[in-house]
Amino acid sequence: MNEEWGGEFYPWMLLSPDGTLLFAGRCAGAKVDDIAGRKRHTHNIRCPFTASGKEFRMSKVVFITGAGRGLGTDLVRAAISAGHQVVATGRRPEDVEKTLGGPQDNLLVQKLDITSLEDAQAAVQTAVDRFGRIDVLINNAGNFFAGYFEEVSPAQMRQQIETNLFGPMNVTRAVLPVMRKQHDGHVITISSSAGVIGQEFCAAYAASKFGVEGWMESLRYDIEPYNIRTTIVEPGFFRTELLVDSSTSWPELAIDDYAERTGPTIEAWKSMNGRQSGDPAKLAQALLTIAEQDQPPLRFVAGADAIEGVEAKANELLAQAQASRKLGDNLAYADATA
């Protein structure tokens, strides 16, 4: 069921039993006056009627990268099932569409190599041409370069950061002008528990995800004045396709001192594929819940393993800060003022 008021669509409306408009909630798009006489914004898309009676829930336009497999596919399916309009992107759009079951009314499949700003700008423009806006960006695409630092080639290190850090930066750079114009939006970026906790054999991957953490945490302050929210997602081990051969690259270089460790470590990582405890479909549902919140969390730690690890790291950092006081507290100029 859809309703119109004064030629504008309201994504959140509350009606009295006799059909009188009691409230039209916060939204974005073409400006209209709400019942209090203040200027509000409203979506130019229709909104599905919910089972709760005279209540309408907002149908969002959700832009998802890396939609052809793993968590990305689960995100697209969950968003469509929830009544949202979805832009599903990937390097091979024909494979994305096939994986998702073919064309659908609420689905736009677009080619996007996230390392290309031109690809990102083209995909965003097509999305706006089709749906009129972008409400939620989920930066999901990424890959994994494993190995001890010295055995990961400089080219591999650069490629890892190009994909996992500059990739989501490219897509976000293309989307933000749309969200600023709307004065509304939500940027969700998939980081990792490895963006908080360094670990063996993950120097390149952790470097890229620590970079994501710093960028997203700082980006928050840049775009908050335009009513654009941010959420960093730190998953633990989920049964996605991150560890399949097409997503994981092993070290190109070989150094004798590492030889007895490298081989067994690679086999250990390979053996984890398909055995991770986390369910990506449940993670997708959790992220859709966050995307629908008016005040989403700045950081979402996903999975019991990740929560335990991040708590331990937080305690470790606190202890290190306290231990630094004796030597680090009194390093200012004598005449410096607080």
XYZ file of C-alpha atoms in Angstrom:
338
model
C 0.000 0.000 0.000
C 1.270 3.490 -0.846
C -0.082 6.902 0.138
C 0.552 10.440 -1.133
C 0.167 13.748 0.711
C 0.352 16.980 -1.256
C 2.228 15.341 -4.111
C 5.107 14.225 -1.849
C 5.927 10.762 -0.547
C 6.582 10.362 3.182
C 8.852 7.436 4.166
C 7.523 7.425 7.741
C 3.914 8.355 8.501
C 1.589 7.769 11.427
C -2.155 7.927 10.827
C -5.102 8.188 13.177
C -7.889 5.572 12.895
C -9.848 7.940 10.620
C -6.868 8.357 8.296
C -5.714 11.794 9.498
C -1.967 12.423 9.155
C -0.599 12.747 12.693
C 3.141 12.715 12.037
C 5.609 12.512 9.157
C 9.066 11.554 10.355
C 12.616 12.610 9.478
C 13.582 11.885 5.924
C 15.430 13.460 3.018
C 14.890 14.679 -0.542
C 12.441 17.344 -1.774
C 11.612 19.909 0.923
C 8.082 19.989 2.319
C 6.455 21.439 5.441
C 5.674 18.967 8.218
C 2.651 19.365 10.452
C 4.602 21.521 12.901
C 5.336 24.016 10.142
C 9.078 23.360 10.124
C 11.004 22.545 6.988
C 11.657 18.842 6.630
C 12.952 16.617 3.848
C 11.169 13.688 2.287
C 12.122 10.762 0.068
C 10.949 10.682 -3.518
C 10.397 6.920 -3.296
C 7.365 5.005 -2.205
C 7.248 3.253 1.144
C 5.843 -0.187 1.948
C 2.932 -0.519 4.363
C 3.838 -2.551 7.427
C 1.811 -5.080 9.386
C 1.541 -2.722 12.368
C -1.542 -0.988 10.972
C -1.437 2.700 10.129
C 2.327 2.903 10.080
C 4.714 3.237 7.165
C 8.393 2.258 7.241
C 11.063 3.935 5.191
C 12.189 2.159 2.028
C 15.846 3.032 1.557
C 18.150 2.940 -1.435
C 21.112 0.794 -0.381
C 24.353 0.781 -2.422
C 26.456 -2.354 -1.785
C 29.935 -3.141 -3.101
C 31.267 -6.671 -3.533
C 27.727 -7.958 -4.062
C 28.553 -11.006 -6.177
C 29.453 -13.397 -3.381
C 29.880 -13.931 0.316
C 28.538 -11.304 2.703
C 27.715 -8.977 -0.188
C 25.192 -11.432 -1.641
C 23.596 -11.943 1.776
C 23.364 -8.163 2.223
C 21.591 -7.705 -1.113
C 19.108 -10.484 -0.424
C 18.371 -9.217 3.083
C 17.875 -5.646 1.858
C 15.505 -6.659 -0.933
C 13.540 -8.893 1.450
C 13.194 -5.909 3.811
C 11.617 -3.841 1.028
C 14.621 -1.700 0.164
C 15.856 -0.753 -3.290
C 19.344 -2.074 -3.875
C 22.282 -1.159 -6.071
C 24.430 -4.311 -6.215
C 27.913 -3.780 -7.617
C 30.813 -5.974 -8.630
C 33.598 -6.247 -11.157
C 31.576 -8.746 -13.233
C 27.948 -7.560 -13.183
C 26.704 -10.520 -15.207
C 27.954 -12.861 -12.473
C 26.397 -10.666 -9.773
C 22.995 -10.749 -11.477
C 23.182 -14.510 -11.993
C 24.098 -15.097 -8.350
C 21.152 -12.970 -7.234
C 18.671 -14.853 -9.415
C 18.290 -12.499 -12.351
C 16.642 -9.095 -12.824
C 14.326 -7.802 -10.090
C 12.223 -4.633 -9.821
C 14.048 -3.314 -6.746
C 17.523 -4.331 -7.942
C 20.050 -2.447 -10.067
C 23.255 -4.349 -10.873
C 26.249 -2.221 -11.796
C 29.846 -2.818 -12.816
C 32.235 -1.454 -10.221
C 35.917 -2.045 -9.672
C 36.368 -0.166 -6.408
C 39.969 0.713 -7.279
C 38.594 2.927 -10.075
C 37.138 6.291 -9.058
C 35.669 6.603 -12.571
C 33.816 3.285 -12.120
C 32.502 4.480 -8.770
C 31.276 7.808 -10.148
C 29.544 6.102 -13.085
C 27.828 3.537 -10.845
C 26.631 6.241 -8.451
C 25.240 8.368 -11.284
C 23.344 5.396 -12.730
C 21.969 4.595 -9.276
C 20.715 8.161 -8.814
C 19.226 8.165 -12.311
C 17.313 4.971 -11.463
C 16.293 5.507 -7.830
C 16.693 9.244 -7.280
C 18.951 9.006 -4.226
C 21.332 6.847 -2.151
C 20.484 6.463 1.528
C 22.987 3.840 2.684
C 26.414 2.935 1.336
C 27.855 -0.396 2.487
C 31.549 -0.648 1.605
C 31.882 -4.423 1.623
C 34.285 -5.350 -1.190
C 37.809 -6.343 -0.224
C 40.452 -9.048 -0.360
C 43.181 -10.641 1.756
C 46.936 -10.642 1.138
C 48.443 -13.009 3.684
C 52.061 -13.502 4.655
C 54.937 -12.400 6.813
C 55.802 -8.770 6.072
C 59.172 -9.443 4.406
C 57.673 -12.109 2.150
C 54.783 -9.914 0.999
C 56.174 -8.057 -2.005
C 55.980 -4.258 -2.145
C 53.576 -4.622 -5.093
C 51.318 -6.909 -3.043
C 51.365 -4.508 -0.106
C 50.343 -1.628 -2.358
C 47.631 -3.708 -3.996
C 46.224 -4.669 -0.594
C 45.955 -1.060 0.536
C 44.697 0.055 -2.893
C 41.765 -2.365 -2.623
C 40.915 -2.357 1.079
C 41.559 1.321 1.870
C 41.559 3.409 -1.303
C 38.748 1.250 -2.736
C 36.113 2.229 -0.169
C 37.505 5.765 -0.227
C 36.797 5.933 -3.972
C 33.219 4.749 -3.594
C 32.564 7.004 -0.608
C 34.051 9.967 -2.462
C 31.573 9.318 -5.291
C 28.561 8.887 -2.971
C 29.089 11.748 -0.517
C 28.037 14.574 -2.900
C 24.683 12.790 -3.309
C 24.252 12.431 0.456
C 25.279 16.036 1.123
C 22.710 17.248 -1.396
C 20.081 15.116 0.382
C 21.345 16.276 3.764
C 20.988 12.648 4.825
C 22.862 9.369 4.525
C 24.733 6.574 6.229
C 28.183 5.212 5.300
C 28.885 1.704 6.608
C 32.365 0.288 5.990
C 33.386 -3.291 6.676
C 36.670 -3.254 8.558
C 37.755 -6.308 10.565
C 38.844 -7.332 14.023
C 42.240 -7.208 12.271
C 41.693 -3.447 12.059
C 41.973 -3.335 15.845
C 44.163 -6.329 16.668
C 47.427 -7.059 14.865
C 48.258 -10.698 14.319
C 50.846 -13.002 12.767
C 50.835 -13.421 8.976
C 48.486 -10.430 8.529
C 50.798 -7.416 8.211
C 49.367 -6.249 4.869
C 45.723 -6.961 5.668
C 45.926 -5.414 9.143
C 47.687 -2.337 7.737
C 44.821 -1.814 5.279
C 42.131 -2.306 7.924
C 43.855 -0.139 10.550
C 43.856 2.506 7.817
C 40.114 2.023 7.317
C 39.567 2.528 11.045
C 41.444 5.829 11.146
C 39.835 7.124 7.971
C 36.278 6.255 9.016
C 36.703 7.496 12.580
C 37.908 10.856 11.251
C 35.412 11.013 8.372
C 32.636 11.052 10.948
C 33.531 14.586 11.995
C 33.767 15.831 8.406
C 30.253 14.762 7.398
C 28.227 14.903 10.627
C 27.166 18.516 9.882
C 25.370 17.225 6.773
C 23.367 14.634 8.719
C 25.467 11.776 7.341
C 26.173 8.982 9.828
C 29.091 6.531 9.830
C 29.514 3.001 11.141
C 32.694 0.921 11.239
C 32.021 -2.841 11.251
C 34.620 -5.138 12.836
C 33.713 -8.767 12.092
C 35.536 -11.746 13.494
C 35.702 -14.989 11.504
C 32.621 -15.430 9.318
C 32.022 -18.109 6.709
C 32.279 -15.719 3.767
C 34.461 -16.285 0.710
C 37.409 -14.214 1.937
C 39.627 -17.315 2.180
C 38.834 -18.762 -1.251
C 41.627 -18.594 -3.823
C 40.010 -15.723 -5.751
C 39.987 -13.525 -2.625
C 43.218 -14.573 -0.906
C 46.760 -14.034 -2.177
C 49.761 -15.740 -0.631
C 53.253 -14.188 -0.335
C 55.191 -13.800 -3.581
C 58.628 -13.755 -1.952
C 60.430 -16.570 -0.141
C 62.989 -16.019 2.624
C 64.808 -18.973 4.148
C 64.422 -17.738 7.726
C 60.620 -17.875 7.359
C 60.417 -21.101 5.352
C 59.604 -23.482 8.195
C 56.750 -21.213 9.314
C 55.302 -20.016 6.002
C 54.210 -23.371 4.570
C 52.376 -24.644 7.663
C 50.769 -21.236 8.260
C 49.394 -21.126 4.717
C 47.922 -24.604 5.167
C 46.406 -23.584 8.495
C 44.697 -20.601 6.894
C 43.425 -22.719 3.998
C 42.000 -25.270 6.405
C 39.857 -22.572 8.039
C 37.904 -21.887 4.852
C 34.311 -23.084 5.252
C 34.791 -23.786 8.952
C 34.471 -20.269 10.366
C 31.827 -20.052 13.082
C 30.186 -16.790 11.976
C 27.037 -16.920 9.830
C 27.206 -14.164 7.153
C 23.409 -14.221 6.675
C 22.968 -13.299 10.350
C 25.606 -10.582 10.004
C 23.742 -9.194 6.978
C 20.524 -9.001 8.989
C 22.357 -7.244 11.825
C 23.788 -4.677 9.411
C 20.345 -4.025 7.902
C 19.041 -3.425 11.433
C 21.823 -0.867 11.948
C 21.117 0.738 8.569
C 17.502 1.322 9.626
C 18.410 3.053 12.901
C 18.147 6.834 13.266
C 21.231 6.853 15.506
C 23.409 3.939 14.383
C 26.530 2.964 16.327
C 29.847 4.497 15.339
C 31.420 1.056 15.680
C 29.847 -2.409 15.522
C 31.931 -5.376 16.693
C 30.466 -8.480 15.059
C 30.825 -11.983 16.449
C 31.618 -13.356 19.886
C 35.264 -13.943 18.912
C 35.659 -10.336 17.764
C 33.974 -8.913 20.859
C 36.272 -10.901 23.139
C 39.337 -9.852 21.163
C 38.424 -6.156 21.011
C 37.672 -6.093 24.743
C 41.090 -7.621 25.439
C 42.785 -5.088 23.130
C 40.959 -2.189 24.825
C 42.191 -3.373 28.226
C 45.700 -3.791 26.828
C 45.695 -0.233 25.454
C 44.454 1.138 28.757
C 47.202 -0.681 30.616
C 49.812 0.597 28.149
C 48.569 4.173 28.529
C 48.743 3.932 32.320
C 52.239 2.408 32.129
C 53.368 5.335 29.942
C 52.512 7.967 32.552
C 55.779 7.896 34.493
C 57.923 8.527 31.421
C 55.411 10.201 29.132
C 53.457 12.612 31.343
C 56.079 15.352 31.695
C 57.365 15.959 28.183
C 56.046 19.503 27.627
C 58.070 22.716 27.654
C 58.434 24.105 31.174
C 56.647 27.307 30.203
C 53.830 25.585 28.252
C 50.309 26.201 29.462
C 47.531 23.628 29.431
